[in-house]
Every structure is written in structure tokens, then in C-alpha cells.
């Protein structure tokens, strides 16, 4: 049986996440679960992250070096953990080929690991019967019930824990439910009736460390609390104002909303530079798009990585192509896509792109 699940993960709508194919069968699962340590997966507490001891045992089983931290190794480790844990909890996952394919670059702050974890969770839960097949006769796409989506999200979060250790949970949540979410003080709230916005997503290809950037921000706050805390309060106010505008747009789709969003983009980008997560490559991105009358800001952790450019409904294809050409001349990589797309979705084979079908036939 072959399964492929498509993930609509704002801001990029694409299929699953690393260039690899996994083969897993019940014999390997039983071999793994013969270990007393791995047999404890049946009593897994999903509210807690996987133990370091368990992950080391899985690395040893899979032949992954103990110090390995590359995306391929972490992807395999997350797959092995999720497959065994789901099998132990809900019954054996049948022998299955899972083809994983993506247009999301890894390590660019776009949530590629969450996209992978969400799609993998949905595929494995579907394969073992823990969630239903929502596709009806004649349908080409379908989504699961709210209860099933909650289950998918909880297992995707476990996969993210394998990969990142202590993630916030916001990436897998937006990958599961789609749309837009508000994250504050560890609490995640879905925004209702948010419009789909066109954006240009640009990867500067400048590597960065989220941990280093976060540490730098904390150090600035400790050093200059009277200066930095008001900046953070202002960033919070920008987020709240943006939320108000986005929630007002579906009921009143006026073009007057876009200049407000563009101004908020500009203000937010300046604030992010102040707290120390900007980068010359992102400044250059903003200058290039501004020369075409467009407004941009960083996305993700900053310090390089990616930026987003808001495209108004009246932005012409010629203007977009001109901006993309100039950005690519800087050595950047660009995609035109949408924010606010649906979350994880089951697709029939007839709805898949030719490139994805080719990948399936080659596996």
C-alpha cells in the first residue's frame, strides 16, 4: 500500500518533506519491540517528550551515529519513533511504503520538520486505522474530523520533539489546522475567518541558529530592560493590530486593508532589527522589493533565513516577476504562494501533480 499526504502549511502549500523513501514492516516492528526498553512505547505518556535513553536506543537500532544531527538522520529517527509508538498504541501499522517528497527547503525557518511530522502522523494513523479515511466516492480531497485532527496534531508534536527537543508546538498546529494561529505565552489560538493572502517567499540562503538568535535577544533584554521591553510591547501591539485587520477582511474585503498591513510589515521589520534578529541579507531583500513598491519583513527566527513580501490583489504579474528577477540576482530563491491555506489534507491519486505521481512510480 502506498500513501501520500499533502500538507498545506502556510506560507507554502506543498507535499511532504524530505527526499527519502521509508520501508517498514511488521517483522522490523516486532524486532524493535522485543527490546524491554522499546516495549515501553506501549505505555508512552504523550504529554512528555521521548526520553534521551529511548532515542539513543532507536539510533542504535537504525544505525544512526549517536552524534548525528543532520535533517536526514533526524527525519529517520522521527519516523522510526512515530511508527513504533503508534503501532504499540493503536495496533500494527501494516507493511507500507511511505514516499516523502517536498518543495520546502530544510533549515530555512519554514517549518519543514513540522510539515514532515504532520504528514507522517496522518499517514501512520490512517494506515493502522486510528483515524478514518475521509475520502468519499468522487471526491479528490478531504479532511479529517476535529477529533482526528487533534490526534494527528498530538503525534506530530511528538515527532517535532524528536527533531527539536523542546518545540513550541505552533508549527505542527498550523500545519494540522491551516489558516492562521495566534501564539502567546505558550497558548495557541486559531484565528477565525482569516483571508488567504498572496505573498512572495524569499530564501536568502543565509544559515542561522535559532538558539544563538534567541540567546542574543535575551541578553539585550537583560542589559537594556528599559529600552527592550517597550520594543517587545510594541511588537505585541503590532501583532494584535494585524490580527484585527485580518479578521475584519473577510466581512469587508476592501483594498484599504492592504496599506495598513504594508505599514505594519515595515514597522515590524524595523523593530525586529532593533532586537537583534535582522541581517544584511534581509535588509537587502527589503530594499529590492521596496524598489518595486512592495513591502517585506523577515519570517522565522531571522538572522538570515527567509523573508515574506505582501502582494496586493492589484499587484501585476509583471511586477512580481520583476521583483523575483532582482531577488534571484542577489542569489536568493523565491516562490509565489499563499498564507492562510488549509491544513493537512488527504488527496486521491487523481489530484496529485505529475511530479508527485512520478516519485510514487519510481519508489
Short mmCIF file of C-alpha atoms in Angstrom, two decimals:
data_model
loop_
_atom_site.label_atom_id
_atom_site.label_comp_id
_atom_site.label_asym_id
_atom_site.label_seq_id
_atom_site.Cartn_x
_atom_site.Cartn_y
_atom_site.Cartn_z
CA UNK A 1 0.00 0.00 0.00
CA UNK A 2 1.28 3.46 -0.85
CA UNK A 3 0.10 6.59 0.90
CA UNK A 4 0.93 10.17 0.20
CA UNK A 5 -0.49 13.02 2.23
CA UNK A 6 -0.41 16.63 1.19
CA UNK A 7 0.20 19.35 3.67
CA UNK A 8 -0.97 22.93 3.20
CA UNK A 9 1.44 24.62 5.57
CA UNK A 10 1.28 28.40 5.45
CA UNK A 11 3.15 30.03 3.90
CA UNK A 12 3.95 27.25 1.42
CA UNK A 13 1.47 24.70 0.05
CA UNK A 14 3.33 21.57 -0.89
CA UNK A 15 3.67 17.81 -0.47
CA UNK A 16 5.53 16.06 2.39
CA UNK A 17 9.09 16.85 3.40
CA UNK A 18 12.45 15.20 2.69
CA UNK A 19 13.91 13.36 -0.27
CA UNK A 20 13.76 9.83 1.08
CA UNK A 21 11.67 6.68 0.94
CA UNK A 22 10.96 4.60 4.03
CA UNK A 23 10.06 0.93 4.04
CA UNK A 24 8.75 -0.59 7.24
CA UNK A 25 7.10 -3.89 8.04
CA UNK A 26 5.71 -5.80 10.99
CA UNK A 27 8.80 -8.02 11.27
CA UNK A 28 11.02 -4.99 11.91
CA UNK A 29 8.48 -3.62 14.38
CA UNK A 30 8.42 -6.88 16.32
CA UNK A 31 12.23 -7.00 16.31
CA UNK A 32 12.34 -3.50 17.73
CA UNK A 33 9.67 -4.08 20.32
CA UNK A 34 11.38 -7.22 21.62
CA UNK A 35 13.70 -4.84 23.46
CA UNK A 36 12.38 -4.17 27.01
CA UNK A 37 13.21 -0.51 26.56
CA UNK A 38 11.34 -0.13 23.31
CA UNK A 39 8.43 -2.23 24.56
CA UNK A 40 7.77 0.63 26.98
CA UNK A 41 6.41 2.57 24.00
CA UNK A 42 3.09 0.84 24.65
CA UNK A 43 2.86 2.81 27.93
CA UNK A 44 4.01 6.06 26.34
CA UNK A 45 2.88 9.26 28.05
CA UNK A 46 2.18 11.57 25.10
CA UNK A 47 2.32 14.63 27.35
CA UNK A 48 6.05 14.09 27.81
CA UNK A 49 8.85 14.22 25.24
CA UNK A 50 10.59 10.98 24.22
CA UNK A 51 13.37 10.12 26.67
CA UNK A 52 17.00 10.51 25.65
CA UNK A 53 17.54 6.85 26.53
CA UNK A 54 14.79 5.75 24.16
CA UNK A 55 16.06 7.91 21.30
CA UNK A 56 19.60 6.58 21.76
CA UNK A 57 18.26 3.02 21.55
CA UNK A 58 16.39 3.88 18.35
CA UNK A 59 19.53 5.46 16.89
CA UNK A 60 21.48 2.29 17.66
CA UNK A 61 18.78 0.12 16.07
CA UNK A 62 18.71 2.27 12.91
CA UNK A 63 22.48 2.57 12.68
CA UNK A 64 22.38 6.35 13.16
CA UNK A 65 25.58 7.72 14.78
CA UNK A 66 24.94 8.99 18.31
CA UNK A 67 26.16 12.49 17.43
CA UNK A 68 24.19 12.74 14.15
CA UNK A 69 22.06 15.89 13.92
CA UNK A 70 21.52 16.33 10.17
CA UNK A 71 17.98 16.59 8.77
CA UNK A 72 18.08 13.15 7.14
CA UNK A 73 19.13 11.40 10.36
CA UNK A 74 16.53 13.28 12.43
CA UNK A 75 13.82 12.55 9.86
CA UNK A 76 14.56 8.82 10.01
CA UNK A 77 14.67 8.90 13.81
CA UNK A 78 11.31 10.70 13.99
CA UNK A 79 9.79 8.21 11.54
CA UNK A 80 11.06 5.21 13.49
CA UNK A 81 9.85 6.60 16.81
CA UNK A 82 6.40 7.57 15.50
CA UNK A 83 5.88 4.32 13.63
CA UNK A 84 6.78 2.15 16.62
CA UNK A 85 4.89 4.28 19.14
CA UNK A 86 1.73 4.43 17.01
CA UNK A 87 1.97 0.67 16.36
CA UNK A 88 2.33 0.00 20.09
CA UNK A 89 -0.63 2.21 20.98
CA UNK A 90 -3.15 1.57 18.20
CA UNK A 91 -2.15 -1.74 16.62
CA UNK A 92 0.38 -2.69 13.99
CA UNK A 93 0.99 -0.37 11.09
CA UNK A 94 0.76 -2.71 8.08
CA UNK A 95 3.71 -3.18 5.76
CA UNK A 96 3.76 0.10 3.90
CA UNK A 97 5.91 2.23 1.62
CA UNK A 98 5.89 5.89 2.62
CA UNK A 99 7.24 8.19 -0.06
CA UNK A 100 8.36 11.54 1.30
CA UNK A 101 8.79 14.41 -1.14
CA UNK A 102 8.99 18.15 -0.64
CA UNK A 103 9.44 21.55 -2.15
CA UNK A 104 10.08 23.03 1.31
CA UNK A 105 13.77 23.78 1.94
CA UNK A 106 15.06 22.50 5.27
CA UNK A 107 16.65 24.74 7.87
CA UNK A 108 15.16 27.92 6.42
CA UNK A 109 12.62 28.67 9.16
CA UNK A 110 9.64 27.50 7.11
CA UNK A 111 8.52 24.67 9.39
CA UNK A 112 9.63 21.87 7.07
CA UNK A 113 10.12 19.49 10.00
CA UNK A 114 6.58 20.20 11.22
CA UNK A 115 5.20 19.62 7.72
CA UNK A 116 7.01 16.30 7.68
CA UNK A 117 5.80 15.33 11.17
CA UNK A 118 2.16 16.26 10.44
CA UNK A 119 2.03 14.32 7.17
CA UNK A 120 3.82 11.35 8.70
CA UNK A 121 1.45 11.30 11.69
CA UNK A 122 -1.59 11.42 9.41
CA UNK A 123 -0.23 8.66 7.16
CA UNK A 124 0.70 6.30 10.01
CA UNK A 125 -2.52 6.87 11.97
CA UNK A 126 -4.52 6.29 8.79
CA UNK A 127 -2.55 3.14 7.93
CA UNK A 128 -3.18 1.50 11.32
CA UNK A 129 -6.85 2.50 11.43
CA UNK A 130 -6.58 5.02 14.30
CA UNK A 131 -8.22 7.63 12.07
CA UNK A 132 -10.70 7.12 9.25
CA UNK A 133 -10.35 7.58 5.51
CA UNK A 134 -12.36 10.77 4.95
CA UNK A 135 -12.42 10.50 1.16
CA UNK A 136 -15.87 9.69 -0.27
CA UNK A 137 -16.63 8.35 -3.72
CA UNK A 138 -16.00 11.01 -6.32
CA UNK A 139 -14.01 13.29 -4.00
CA UNK A 140 -10.42 14.22 -4.79
CA UNK A 141 -9.57 15.78 -1.41
CA UNK A 142 -10.94 15.51 2.11
CA UNK A 143 -10.03 16.46 5.67
CA UNK A 144 -10.46 14.61 8.94
CA UNK A 145 -12.81 15.38 11.83
CA UNK A 146 -11.79 17.83 14.55
CA UNK A 147 -11.14 14.94 16.95
CA UNK A 148 -8.96 13.15 14.40
CA UNK A 149 -7.07 16.35 13.61
CA UNK A 150 -6.35 16.77 17.31
CA UNK A 151 -4.86 13.26 17.34
CA UNK A 152 -2.77 14.00 14.25
CA UNK A 153 -1.50 17.19 15.85
CA UNK A 154 -0.55 15.47 19.12
CA UNK A 155 1.56 12.86 17.31
CA UNK A 156 3.08 15.47 15.02
CA UNK A 157 4.15 17.35 18.14
CA UNK A 158 5.86 14.18 19.37
CA UNK A 159 7.71 13.97 16.05
CA UNK A 160 8.76 17.61 16.43
CA UNK A 161 10.05 16.79 19.92
CA UNK A 162 12.26 14.06 18.47
CA UNK A 163 13.69 16.53 15.95
CA UNK A 164 13.92 19.74 18.03
CA UNK A 165 13.77 18.66 21.67
CA UNK A 166 11.55 21.44 23.03
CA UNK A 167 9.45 22.99 20.23
CA UNK A 168 6.61 25.45 20.88
CA UNK A 169 4.02 23.33 19.05
CA UNK A 170 2.90 26.22 16.86
CA UNK A 171 4.41 24.89 13.62
CA UNK A 172 2.73 21.48 13.82
CA UNK A 173 -0.53 23.16 14.90
CA UNK A 174 -0.65 25.45 11.87
CA UNK A 175 0.40 22.51 9.68
CA UNK A 176 -2.52 20.46 11.00
CA UNK A 177 -5.30 23.05 11.02
CA UNK A 178 -4.01 25.56 8.49
CA UNK A 179 -5.26 29.12 8.40
CA UNK A 180 -3.61 31.41 10.95
CA UNK A 181 -2.87 30.97 14.64
CA UNK A 182 -2.03 33.32 17.46
CA UNK A 183 0.73 32.12 19.78
CA UNK A 184 1.28 33.88 23.09
CA UNK A 185 2.78 32.64 26.36
CA UNK A 186 2.59 29.03 25.24
CA UNK A 187 -1.09 29.26 24.28
CA UNK A 188 -2.24 28.67 20.70
CA UNK A 189 -5.50 30.14 19.39
CA UNK A 190 -6.88 29.67 15.88
CA UNK A 191 -8.00 32.87 14.17
CA UNK A 192 -11.42 32.63 12.57
CA UNK A 193 -12.30 33.74 9.03
CA UNK A 194 -8.81 34.78 8.03
CA UNK A 195 -8.37 35.65 4.33
CA UNK A 196 -5.89 33.97 2.03
CA UNK A 197 -3.08 36.40 1.28
CA UNK A 198 -0.69 36.24 -1.66
CA UNK A 199 2.96 36.54 -0.73
CA UNK A 200 6.37 36.24 -2.25
CA UNK A 201 8.51 33.97 -0.09
CA UNK A 202 12.25 34.52 -0.41
CA UNK A 203 15.03 32.36 0.97
CA UNK A 204 18.23 34.37 1.44
CA UNK A 205 20.10 31.07 1.85
CA UNK A 206 21.96 32.59 4.81
CA UNK A 207 22.22 29.91 7.53
CA UNK A 208 21.32 30.88 11.07
CA UNK A 209 20.94 29.34 14.50
CA UNK A 210 17.62 29.94 16.25
CA UNK A 211 19.27 29.14 19.59
CA UNK A 212 22.01 31.77 19.08
CA UNK A 213 19.49 34.41 17.99
CA UNK A 214 17.17 33.76 20.94
CA UNK A 215 20.13 33.95 23.33
CA UNK A 216 21.16 37.28 21.82
CA UNK A 217 17.68 38.73 22.30
CA UNK A 218 17.60 37.57 25.94
CA UNK A 219 20.99 39.18 26.57
CA UNK A 220 19.78 42.51 25.16
CA UNK A 221 16.66 42.41 27.33
CA UNK A 222 18.77 41.79 30.43
CA UNK A 223 21.26 44.52 29.50
CA UNK A 224 18.73 47.19 28.44
CA UNK A 225 15.37 46.27 30.01
CA UNK A 226 14.02 49.83 29.96
CA UNK A 227 14.69 50.02 26.22
CA UNK A 228 13.93 46.47 25.07
CA UNK A 229 10.71 45.77 26.99
CA UNK A 230 8.83 48.66 25.33
CA UNK A 231 10.04 47.38 21.94
CA UNK A 232 8.63 43.94 22.74
CA UNK A 233 5.36 45.53 23.89
CA UNK A 234 5.21 47.37 20.59
CA UNK A 235 5.78 44.14 18.63
CA UNK A 236 2.91 42.60 20.58
CA UNK A 237 0.71 45.58 19.70
CA UNK A 238 1.65 45.17 16.02
CA UNK A 239 0.57 41.52 16.17
CA UNK A 240 -2.75 42.45 17.75
CA UNK A 241 -3.40 45.18 15.19
CA UNK A 242 -2.54 42.77 12.37
CA UNK A 243 -4.95 40.21 13.84
CA UNK A 244 -7.74 42.81 13.94
CA UNK A 245 -7.15 43.73 10.30
CA UNK A 246 -7.02 40.11 9.12
CA UNK A 247 -10.22 39.19 10.96
CA UNK A 248 -12.01 42.23 9.52
CA UNK A 249 -11.03 41.49 5.91
CA UNK A 250 -13.43 38.60 5.06
CA UNK A 251 -16.52 40.61 6.07
CA UNK A 252 -15.21 43.77 4.39
CA UNK A 253 -12.76 42.83 1.61
CA UNK A 254 -11.71 46.41 0.97
CA UNK A 255 -8.38 47.19 -0.72
CA UNK A 256 -7.86 49.79 2.03
CA UNK A 257 -6.74 46.98 4.37
CA UNK A 258 -3.56 46.34 2.38
CA UNK A 259 -1.80 49.69 3.01
CA UNK A 260 -2.36 49.08 6.74
CA UNK A 261 -0.79 45.61 6.53
CA UNK A 262 2.12 47.00 4.49
CA UNK A 263 2.77 49.66 7.13
CA UNK A 264 2.65 47.03 9.87
CA UNK A 265 5.17 44.95 7.88
CA UNK A 266 7.56 47.91 7.75
CA UNK A 267 7.21 48.81 11.43
CA UNK A 268 7.61 45.19 12.50
CA UNK A 269 10.76 44.74 10.41
CA UNK A 270 12.37 47.80 11.99
CA UNK A 271 11.51 46.51 15.47
CA UNK A 272 13.00 43.09 14.67
CA UNK A 273 16.23 44.79 13.60
CA UNK A 274 16.27 46.66 16.91
CA UNK A 275 16.05 43.47 18.98
CA UNK A 276 18.92 41.94 17.00
CA UNK A 277 17.40 39.33 14.69
CA UNK A 278 17.91 41.22 11.44
CA UNK A 279 20.63 40.56 8.88
CA UNK A 280 22.17 42.48 5.94
CA UNK A 281 20.69 39.92 3.53
CA UNK A 282 17.20 40.65 4.88
CA UNK A 283 17.82 44.40 4.65
CA UNK A 284 18.80 43.89 1.03
CA UNK A 285 15.66 41.83 0.40
CA UNK A 286 13.53 44.68 1.81
CA UNK A 287 15.33 47.29 -0.33
CA UNK A 288 14.92 45.25 -3.52
CA UNK A 289 11.20 44.69 -3.03
CA UNK A 290 10.67 48.32 -1.95
CA UNK A 291 12.12 49.39 -5.30
CA UNK A 292 9.14 47.62 -6.85
CA UNK A 293 6.63 49.22 -4.48
CA UNK A 294 6.36 46.09 -2.30
CA UNK A 295 6.72 45.64 1.47
CA UNK A 296 8.67 42.83 3.16
CA UNK A 297 9.72 41.51 6.55
CA UNK A 298 11.65 38.56 7.91
CA UNK A 299 9.87 35.36 8.88
CA UNK A 300 11.03 32.64 11.26
CA UNK A 301 13.94 33.27 13.60
CA UNK A 302 15.61 35.91 11.42
CA UNK A 303 19.39 36.31 11.20
CA UNK A 304 19.14 35.30 7.53
CA UNK A 305 16.74 32.57 6.50
CA UNK A 306 13.55 33.76 4.81
CA UNK A 307 11.51 36.88 4.30
CA UNK A 308 7.94 37.41 3.09
CA UNK A 309 6.65 40.11 0.74
CA UNK A 310 2.97 41.04 0.73
CA UNK A 311 1.36 41.04 -2.72
CA UNK A 312 -1.74 43.18 -3.05
CA UNK A 313 -4.62 41.87 -5.20
CA UNK A 314 -3.76 44.51 -7.82
CA UNK A 315 -0.06 43.61 -7.94
CA UNK A 316 0.57 42.73 -11.57
CA UNK A 317 2.32 39.53 -12.68
CA UNK A 318 4.91 41.73 -14.38
CA UNK A 319 5.73 43.47 -11.08
CA UNK A 320 6.04 40.14 -9.29
CA UNK A 321 8.31 38.71 -11.97
CA UNK A 322 10.49 41.83 -11.94
CA UNK A 323 10.88 41.59 -8.15
CA UNK A 324 11.67 37.88 -8.37
CA UNK A 325 14.27 38.51 -11.07
CA UNK A 326 16.06 41.13 -8.96
CA UNK A 327 15.90 38.95 -5.83
CA UNK A 328 17.32 35.95 -7.70
CA UNK A 329 20.11 38.22 -8.99
CA UNK A 330 21.06 38.66 -5.31
CA UNK A 331 21.49 34.89 -5.03
CA UNK A 332 18.14 34.41 -3.31
CA UNK A 333 15.44 31.84 -4.10
CA UNK A 334 11.78 32.89 -4.49
CA UNK A 335 8.34 31.31 -4.56
CA UNK A 336 4.95 32.91 -5.03
CA UNK A 337 2.49 31.29 -2.63
CA UNK A 338 -0.37 31.95 -0.18
CA UNK A 339 -0.80 32.46 3.56
CA UNK A 340 -3.95 31.04 5.11
CA UNK A 341 -4.20 27.75 3.19
CA UNK A 342 -6.00 24.70 4.65
CA UNK A 343 -4.07 22.28 6.85
CA UNK A 344 -3.24 18.62 6.34
CA UNK A 345 -5.43 17.07 3.64
CA UNK A 346 -5.90 13.59 2.18
CA UNK A 347 -5.71 13.58 -1.63
CA UNK A 348 -6.79 10.96 -4.12
CA UNK A 349 -4.14 9.95 -6.65
CA UNK A 350 -6.06 11.77 -9.40
CA UNK A 351 -5.45 15.11 -7.65
CA UNK A 352 -1.68 14.75 -7.39
CA UNK A 353 0.76 16.64 -9.55
CA UNK A 354 2.60 14.76 -12.29
CA UNK A 355 5.93 15.16 -10.45
CA UNK A 356 4.49 13.53 -7.31
CA UNK A 357 2.99 10.65 -9.31
CA UNK A 358 6.38 10.16 -10.92
CA UNK A 359 8.02 9.95 -7.48
CA UNK A 360 5.44 7.34 -6.44
CA UNK A 361 6.00 5.25 -9.56
CA UNK A 362 9.77 5.33 -9.03
CA UNK A 363 9.58 4.18 -5.39
#
